[in-house]
XYZ file of C-alpha atoms in Angstrom:
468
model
C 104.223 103.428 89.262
C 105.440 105.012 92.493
C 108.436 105.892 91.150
C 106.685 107.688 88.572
C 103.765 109.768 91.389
C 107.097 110.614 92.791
C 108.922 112.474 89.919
C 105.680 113.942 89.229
C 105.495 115.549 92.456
C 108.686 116.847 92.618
C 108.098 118.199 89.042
C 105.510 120.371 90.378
C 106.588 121.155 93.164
C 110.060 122.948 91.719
C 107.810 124.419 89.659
C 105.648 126.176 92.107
C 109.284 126.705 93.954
C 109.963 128.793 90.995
C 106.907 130.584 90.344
C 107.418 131.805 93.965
C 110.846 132.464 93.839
C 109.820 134.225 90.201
C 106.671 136.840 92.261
C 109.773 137.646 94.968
C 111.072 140.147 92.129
C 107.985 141.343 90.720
C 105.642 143.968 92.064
C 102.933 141.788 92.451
C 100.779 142.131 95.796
C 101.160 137.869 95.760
C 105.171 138.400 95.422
C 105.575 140.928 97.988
C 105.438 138.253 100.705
C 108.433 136.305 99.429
C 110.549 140.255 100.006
C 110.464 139.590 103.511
C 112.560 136.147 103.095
C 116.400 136.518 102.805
C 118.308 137.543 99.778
C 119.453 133.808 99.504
C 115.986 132.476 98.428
C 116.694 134.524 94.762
C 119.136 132.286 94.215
C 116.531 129.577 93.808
C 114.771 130.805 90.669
C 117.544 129.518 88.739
C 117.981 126.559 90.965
C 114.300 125.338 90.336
C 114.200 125.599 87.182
C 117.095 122.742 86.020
C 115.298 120.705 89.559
C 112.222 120.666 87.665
C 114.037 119.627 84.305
C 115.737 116.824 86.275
C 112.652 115.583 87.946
C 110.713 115.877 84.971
C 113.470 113.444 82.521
C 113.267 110.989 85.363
C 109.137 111.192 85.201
C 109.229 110.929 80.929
C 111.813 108.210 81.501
C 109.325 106.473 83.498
C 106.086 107.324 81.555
C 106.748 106.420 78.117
C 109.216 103.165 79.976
C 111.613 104.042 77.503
C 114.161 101.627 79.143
C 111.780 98.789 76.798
C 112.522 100.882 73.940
C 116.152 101.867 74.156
C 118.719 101.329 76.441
C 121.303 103.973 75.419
C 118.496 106.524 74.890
C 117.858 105.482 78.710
C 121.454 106.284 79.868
C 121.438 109.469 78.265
C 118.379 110.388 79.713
C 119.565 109.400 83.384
C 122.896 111.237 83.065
C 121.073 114.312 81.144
C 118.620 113.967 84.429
C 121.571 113.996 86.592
C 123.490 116.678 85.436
C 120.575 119.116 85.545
C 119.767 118.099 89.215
C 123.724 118.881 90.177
C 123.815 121.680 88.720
C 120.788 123.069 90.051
C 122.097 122.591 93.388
C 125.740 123.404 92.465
C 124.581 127.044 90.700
C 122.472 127.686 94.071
C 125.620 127.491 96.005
C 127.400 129.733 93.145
C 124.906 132.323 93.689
C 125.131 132.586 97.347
C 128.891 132.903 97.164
C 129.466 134.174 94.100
C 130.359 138.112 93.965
C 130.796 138.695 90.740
C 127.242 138.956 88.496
C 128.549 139.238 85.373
C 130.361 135.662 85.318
C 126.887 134.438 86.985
C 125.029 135.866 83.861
C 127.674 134.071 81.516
C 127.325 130.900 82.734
C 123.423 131.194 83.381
C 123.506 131.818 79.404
C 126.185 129.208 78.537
C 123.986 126.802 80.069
C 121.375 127.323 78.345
C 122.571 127.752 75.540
C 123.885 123.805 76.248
C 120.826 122.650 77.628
C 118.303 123.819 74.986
C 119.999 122.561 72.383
C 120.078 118.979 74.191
C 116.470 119.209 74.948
C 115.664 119.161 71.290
C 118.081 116.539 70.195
C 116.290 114.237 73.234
C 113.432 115.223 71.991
C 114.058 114.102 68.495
C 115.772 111.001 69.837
C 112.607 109.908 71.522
C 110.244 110.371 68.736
C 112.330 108.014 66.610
C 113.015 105.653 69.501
C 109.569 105.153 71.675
C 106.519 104.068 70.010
C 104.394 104.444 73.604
C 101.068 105.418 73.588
C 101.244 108.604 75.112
C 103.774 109.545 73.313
C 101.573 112.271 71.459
C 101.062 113.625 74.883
C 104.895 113.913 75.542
C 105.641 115.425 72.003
C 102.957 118.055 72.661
C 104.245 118.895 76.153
C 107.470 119.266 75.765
C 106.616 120.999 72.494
C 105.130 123.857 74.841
C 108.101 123.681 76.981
C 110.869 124.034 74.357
C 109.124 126.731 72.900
C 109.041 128.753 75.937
C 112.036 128.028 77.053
C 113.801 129.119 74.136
C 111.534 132.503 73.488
C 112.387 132.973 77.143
C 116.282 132.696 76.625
C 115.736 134.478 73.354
C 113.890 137.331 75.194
C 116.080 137.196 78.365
C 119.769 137.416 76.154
C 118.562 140.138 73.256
C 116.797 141.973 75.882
C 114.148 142.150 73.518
C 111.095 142.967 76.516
C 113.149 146.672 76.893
C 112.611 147.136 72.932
C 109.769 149.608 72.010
C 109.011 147.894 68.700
C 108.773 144.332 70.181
C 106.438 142.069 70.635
C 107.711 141.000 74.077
C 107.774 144.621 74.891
C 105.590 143.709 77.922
C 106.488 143.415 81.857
C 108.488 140.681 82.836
C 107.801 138.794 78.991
C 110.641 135.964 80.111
C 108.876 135.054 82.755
C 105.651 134.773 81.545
C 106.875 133.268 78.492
C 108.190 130.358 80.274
C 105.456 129.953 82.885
C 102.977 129.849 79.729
C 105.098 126.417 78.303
C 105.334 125.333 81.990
C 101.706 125.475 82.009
C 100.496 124.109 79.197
C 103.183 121.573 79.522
C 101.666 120.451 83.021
C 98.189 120.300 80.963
C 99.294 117.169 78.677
C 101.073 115.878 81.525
C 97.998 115.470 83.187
C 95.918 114.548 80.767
C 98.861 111.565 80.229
C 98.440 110.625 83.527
C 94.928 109.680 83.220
C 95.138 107.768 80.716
C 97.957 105.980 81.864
C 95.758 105.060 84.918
C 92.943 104.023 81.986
C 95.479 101.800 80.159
C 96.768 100.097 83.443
C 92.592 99.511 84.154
C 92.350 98.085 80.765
C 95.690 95.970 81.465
C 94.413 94.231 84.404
C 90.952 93.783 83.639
C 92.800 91.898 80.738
C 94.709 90.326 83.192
C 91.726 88.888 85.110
C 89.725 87.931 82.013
C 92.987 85.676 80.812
C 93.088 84.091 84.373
C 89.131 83.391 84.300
C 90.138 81.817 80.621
C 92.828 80.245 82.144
C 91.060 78.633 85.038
C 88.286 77.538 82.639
C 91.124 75.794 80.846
C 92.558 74.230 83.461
C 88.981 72.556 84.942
C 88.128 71.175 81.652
C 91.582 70.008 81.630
C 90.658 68.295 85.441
C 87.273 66.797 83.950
C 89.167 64.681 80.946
C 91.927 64.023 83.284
C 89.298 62.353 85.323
C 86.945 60.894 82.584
C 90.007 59.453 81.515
C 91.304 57.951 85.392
C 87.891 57.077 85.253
C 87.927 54.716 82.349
C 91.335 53.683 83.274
C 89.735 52.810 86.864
C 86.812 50.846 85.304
C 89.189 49.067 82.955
C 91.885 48.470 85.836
C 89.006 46.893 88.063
C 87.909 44.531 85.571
C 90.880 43.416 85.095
C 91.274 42.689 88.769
C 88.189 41.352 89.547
C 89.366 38.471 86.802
C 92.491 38.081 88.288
C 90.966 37.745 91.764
C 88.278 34.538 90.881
C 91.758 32.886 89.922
C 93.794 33.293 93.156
C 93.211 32.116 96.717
C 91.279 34.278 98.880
C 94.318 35.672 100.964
C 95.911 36.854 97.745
C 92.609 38.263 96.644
C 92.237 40.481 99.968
C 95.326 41.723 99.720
C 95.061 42.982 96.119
C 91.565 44.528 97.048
C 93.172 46.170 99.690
C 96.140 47.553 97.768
C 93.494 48.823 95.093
C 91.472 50.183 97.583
C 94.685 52.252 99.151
C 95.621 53.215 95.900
C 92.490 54.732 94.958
C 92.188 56.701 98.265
C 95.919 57.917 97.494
C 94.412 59.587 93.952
C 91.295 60.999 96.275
C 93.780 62.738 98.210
C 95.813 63.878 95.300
C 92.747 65.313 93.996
C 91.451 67.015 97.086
C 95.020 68.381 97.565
C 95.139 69.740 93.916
C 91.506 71.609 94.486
C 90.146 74.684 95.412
C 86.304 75.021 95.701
C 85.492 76.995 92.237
C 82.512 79.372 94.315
C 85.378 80.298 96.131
C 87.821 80.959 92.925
C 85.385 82.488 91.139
C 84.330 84.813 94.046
C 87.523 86.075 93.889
C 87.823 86.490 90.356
C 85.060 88.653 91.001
C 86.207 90.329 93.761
C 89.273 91.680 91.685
C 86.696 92.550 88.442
C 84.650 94.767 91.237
C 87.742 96.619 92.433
C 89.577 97.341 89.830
C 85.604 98.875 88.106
C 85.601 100.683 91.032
C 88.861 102.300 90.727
C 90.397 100.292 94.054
C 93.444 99.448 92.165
C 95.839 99.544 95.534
C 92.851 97.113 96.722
C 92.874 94.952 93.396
C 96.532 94.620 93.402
C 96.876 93.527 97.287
C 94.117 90.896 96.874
C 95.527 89.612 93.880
C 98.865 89.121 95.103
C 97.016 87.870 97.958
C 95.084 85.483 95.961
C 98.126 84.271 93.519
C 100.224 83.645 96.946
C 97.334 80.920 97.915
C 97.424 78.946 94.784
C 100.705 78.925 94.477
C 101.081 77.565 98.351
C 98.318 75.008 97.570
C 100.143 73.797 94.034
C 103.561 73.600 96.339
C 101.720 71.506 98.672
C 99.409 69.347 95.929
C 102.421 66.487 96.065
C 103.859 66.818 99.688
C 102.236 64.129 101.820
C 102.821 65.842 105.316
C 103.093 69.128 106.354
C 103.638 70.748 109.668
C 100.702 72.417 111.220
C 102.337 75.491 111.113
C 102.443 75.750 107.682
C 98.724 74.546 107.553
C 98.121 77.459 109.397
C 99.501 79.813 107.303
C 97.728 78.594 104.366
C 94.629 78.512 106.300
C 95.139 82.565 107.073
C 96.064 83.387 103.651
C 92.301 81.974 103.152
C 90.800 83.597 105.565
C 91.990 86.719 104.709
C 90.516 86.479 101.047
C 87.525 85.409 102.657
C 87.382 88.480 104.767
C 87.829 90.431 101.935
C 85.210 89.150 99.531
C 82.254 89.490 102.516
C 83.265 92.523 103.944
C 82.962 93.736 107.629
C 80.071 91.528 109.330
C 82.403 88.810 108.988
C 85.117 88.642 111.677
C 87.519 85.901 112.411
C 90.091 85.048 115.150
C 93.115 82.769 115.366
C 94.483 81.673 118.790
C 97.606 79.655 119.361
C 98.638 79.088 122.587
C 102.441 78.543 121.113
C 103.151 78.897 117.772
C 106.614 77.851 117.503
C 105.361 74.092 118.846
C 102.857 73.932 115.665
C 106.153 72.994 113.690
C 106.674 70.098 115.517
C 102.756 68.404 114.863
C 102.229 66.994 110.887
C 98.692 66.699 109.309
C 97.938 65.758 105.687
C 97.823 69.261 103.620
C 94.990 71.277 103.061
C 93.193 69.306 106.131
C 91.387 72.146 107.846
C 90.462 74.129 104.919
C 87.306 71.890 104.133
C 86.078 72.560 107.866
C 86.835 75.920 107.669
C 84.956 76.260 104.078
C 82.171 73.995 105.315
C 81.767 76.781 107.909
C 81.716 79.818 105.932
C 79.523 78.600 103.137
C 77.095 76.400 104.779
C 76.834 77.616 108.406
C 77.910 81.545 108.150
C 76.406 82.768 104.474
C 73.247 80.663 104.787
C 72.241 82.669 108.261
C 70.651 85.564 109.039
C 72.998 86.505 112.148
C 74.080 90.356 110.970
C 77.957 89.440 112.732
C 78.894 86.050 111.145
C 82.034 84.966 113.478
C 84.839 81.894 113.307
C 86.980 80.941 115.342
C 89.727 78.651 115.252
C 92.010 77.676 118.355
C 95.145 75.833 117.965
C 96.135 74.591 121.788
C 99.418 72.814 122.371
C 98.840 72.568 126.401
C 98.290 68.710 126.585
C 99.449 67.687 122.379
C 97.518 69.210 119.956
C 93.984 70.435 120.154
C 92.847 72.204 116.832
C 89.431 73.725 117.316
C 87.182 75.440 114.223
C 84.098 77.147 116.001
C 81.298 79.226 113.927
C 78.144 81.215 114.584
C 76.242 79.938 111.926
C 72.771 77.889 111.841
C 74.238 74.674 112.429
C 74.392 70.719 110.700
C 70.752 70.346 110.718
C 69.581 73.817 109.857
C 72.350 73.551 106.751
C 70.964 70.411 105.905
C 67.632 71.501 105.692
C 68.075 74.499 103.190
C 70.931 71.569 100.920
C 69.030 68.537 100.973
C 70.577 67.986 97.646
C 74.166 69.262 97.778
C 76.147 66.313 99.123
C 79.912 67.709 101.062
C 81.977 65.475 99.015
C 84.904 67.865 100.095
C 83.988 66.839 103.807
C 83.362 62.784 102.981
C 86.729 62.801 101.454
C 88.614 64.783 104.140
C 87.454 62.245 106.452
C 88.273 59.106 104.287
C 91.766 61.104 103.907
C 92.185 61.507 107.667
C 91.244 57.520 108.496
C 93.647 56.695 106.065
C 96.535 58.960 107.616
C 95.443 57.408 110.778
C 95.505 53.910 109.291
C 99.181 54.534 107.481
C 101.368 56.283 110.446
C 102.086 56.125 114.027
C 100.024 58.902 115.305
C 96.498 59.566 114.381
C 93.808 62.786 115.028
C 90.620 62.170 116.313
C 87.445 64.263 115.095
C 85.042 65.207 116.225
C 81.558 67.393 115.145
C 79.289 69.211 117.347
C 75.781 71.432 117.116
C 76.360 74.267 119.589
C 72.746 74.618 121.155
C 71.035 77.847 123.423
C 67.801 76.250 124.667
C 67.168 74.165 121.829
C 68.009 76.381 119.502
C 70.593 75.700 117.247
C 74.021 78.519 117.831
C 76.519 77.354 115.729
C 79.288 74.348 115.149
C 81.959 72.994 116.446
C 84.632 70.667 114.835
C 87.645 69.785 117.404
C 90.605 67.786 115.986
C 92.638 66.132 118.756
C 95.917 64.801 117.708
C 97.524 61.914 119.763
C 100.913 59.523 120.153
């Protein structure tokens, strides 16, 4: 789509080159400026013209995206393209070197008489090749163009504007001529434009509503998936507990505790393989109110954003470690969403004291993004402090010291206003870091804290202190 701003421009802008370069040999009080430039700047009436041509096969080419339609309609388009842009620089050259103005006339009218021809054969070739929707706007266009052009060269050749009797009997009728296609050709052009804009609107609010779908799919998926572990769960138990009133007590520990392991191993498969659906949702949202707002640079950004997230969290869903940098990472990808969906009373700041030793610390994936969460939804949104502020230190001085600080209204203020929301995310991120304590060398201590000002409750503080 930049690609195809950029021919546009340059379209227009050879064609108000020429329109210029056209007043320079009028009498018109607007053209008399251009008679105090140099003699070379005639030379680029005819140059701007087969610019403009060029520029404007490369925009059609990208308009109607012809290259899904046809590809040797496409290379004949690009070399067609080509040619007119060399030889609008080639004949400008010519001109300024050239003495004799009778073999510049010839080949001005050879060319054109090889040109126009070709435009209507492309034209012809397009019609029966692309079936793009604003086609009709193309056919119309260049319709206006072709017409001119070739009343122009009809005028310009016969010499018909110098004939009493004419019709074109009228003061510089070639010029006008063409500038009239020009112009109305420039109309359907931008009247294609906007509703190629509309049609890429439509496309990714489509887009969105078949991720939403998608999503929906995908949790009902979750919920049989667990109904199902569920049942298998149940039945597996039974079957244990059985087994167990058979063996010695030893044996019967040590198949609890297996169980138990097992079971805490499928809690962190499903924390890993999670993201809080306010939160998806939100941004679903987010992208529905940009894109209805005509933000579509905005919409774009946060969706690659947002797509780069889940995709990092589904490569992660089956690694058991990661290094903290890449936590990190993740955990700024987040962030930034966040930042994005609440707008500009919510600030946060990442400090690491050296980055490059993060690689070297492990943690179980998707570890701090519960905290962090916790923070934003239950501490920051639920206050009434107009600059809602987190901050989260990462300091490799002594180990590893990971600290997630917020502004918000605190444990007991949060559990006031949720008596009946229970933090399952945050009971399970615990159970998952005991267990990764329990199962490898190292293990992180955590710890929570209410941030107090005389009693009165400032914020939260969760530090994570990883040790040998």
């Amino acid at each position: 789509h930049q690609k195809l701003y950029a021919y546009y421009l340059a379209y227009i802008f050879f064609q108000i080159v020429f329109a210029f370069a056209v007043l320079r040999s009028t009498t018109l009080s607007v053209g008399n400026i251009f008679l105090y430039i140099p003699y070379r700047f005639s030379a680029v009436s005819e140059t701007s013209q087969f610019l403009f041509i060029g520029f404007y096969i490369f925009f059609i080419i990208n308009l109607l995206e012809i290259k899904k339609y046809n590809q040797p309609l496409t290379k004949a388009l690009i070399y067609f393209g080509r040619f007119c842009l060399l030889y609008g620089l080639a004949i400008y050259i010519y001109l300024i070197v050239g003495k004799d103005s009778k073999i510049s006339s010839e080949i001005l009218a050879i060319v054109r008489l090889i040109v126009l021809p070709l435009n209507l054969v492309m034209l012809i070739w397009i019609i029966y090749k692309v079936k793009h929707p604003l086609l009709k706007y193309f056919v119309v266009g260049h319709s206006f163009f072709f017409i001119g052009a070739v009343l122009a060269s009809y005028v310009m050749i016969t010499k018909s504007n110098y004939h009493p009797e004419s019709i074109f009997n009228f003061p510089y009728a070639p010029t006008i001529i063409f500038q009239a296609g020009l112009l109305a050709e420039v109309f359907c052009f931008a009247f294609a434009l906007g509703e190629n804009i509309f049609l890429l609107q439509k496309e990714k609010e489509n887009t969105s509503q078949n991720l939403i779908t998608q999503l929906q799919k995908n949790q009902q998926l979750q919920e049989n998936m667990r109904v199902e572990l569920d049942r298998k769960i149940n039945q597996k138990t039974e079957e244990l507990i059985q087994l167990y009133s058979k063996i010695e007590k030893q044996k019967e520990k040590q198949l609890k505790n297996s169980f138990t392991q097992k079971l805490l191993e499928m809690e962190m498969l499903a924390l890993r393989s999670q993201m809080n659906p306010h939160f998806l949702f939100n941004s679903l949202n987010s992208i529905k109110h940009l894109i209805m707002t005509s933000r579509n640079e905005d919409a774009i950004t946060y969706l690659d954003d947002f797509s780069t997230l889940l995709r990092s969290i589904l490569y992660n869903s089956n690694r058991e470690i990661i290094s903290v940098e890449e936590e990190l990472e993740i955990l700024e990808l987040y962030l930034s969403l966040e930042k994005s969906r609440m707008g500009n009373n919510f600030n946060y700041y990442i400090q690491a004291s050296n980055r490059e030793e993060l690689s070297q610390f492990h943690i179980p994936p998707l570890l701090l993004q519960p905290f962090v969460e916790n923070a934003i939804w239950h501490g920051l949104s639920t206050g009434n402090n107009p600059e809602k502020t987190l901050k989260v230190t990462f300091d490799t001085s002594d180990s590893l010291k990971i600290t997630i600080e917020d502004n918000g209204i605190g444990r007991k203020a949060s559990s006031e206003k949720k008596k009946t929301q229970k933090s399952m995310g945050m009971k399970i991120t615990q159970e998952r870091l005991a267990l990764y304590n329990h199962s490898n060398d190292t293990s992180i201590h955590l710890e929570i804290k209410d941030l107090e000002n005389k009693s009165i409750p400032v914020g939260t503080r969760v530090t994570l202190t990883y040790s040998y």
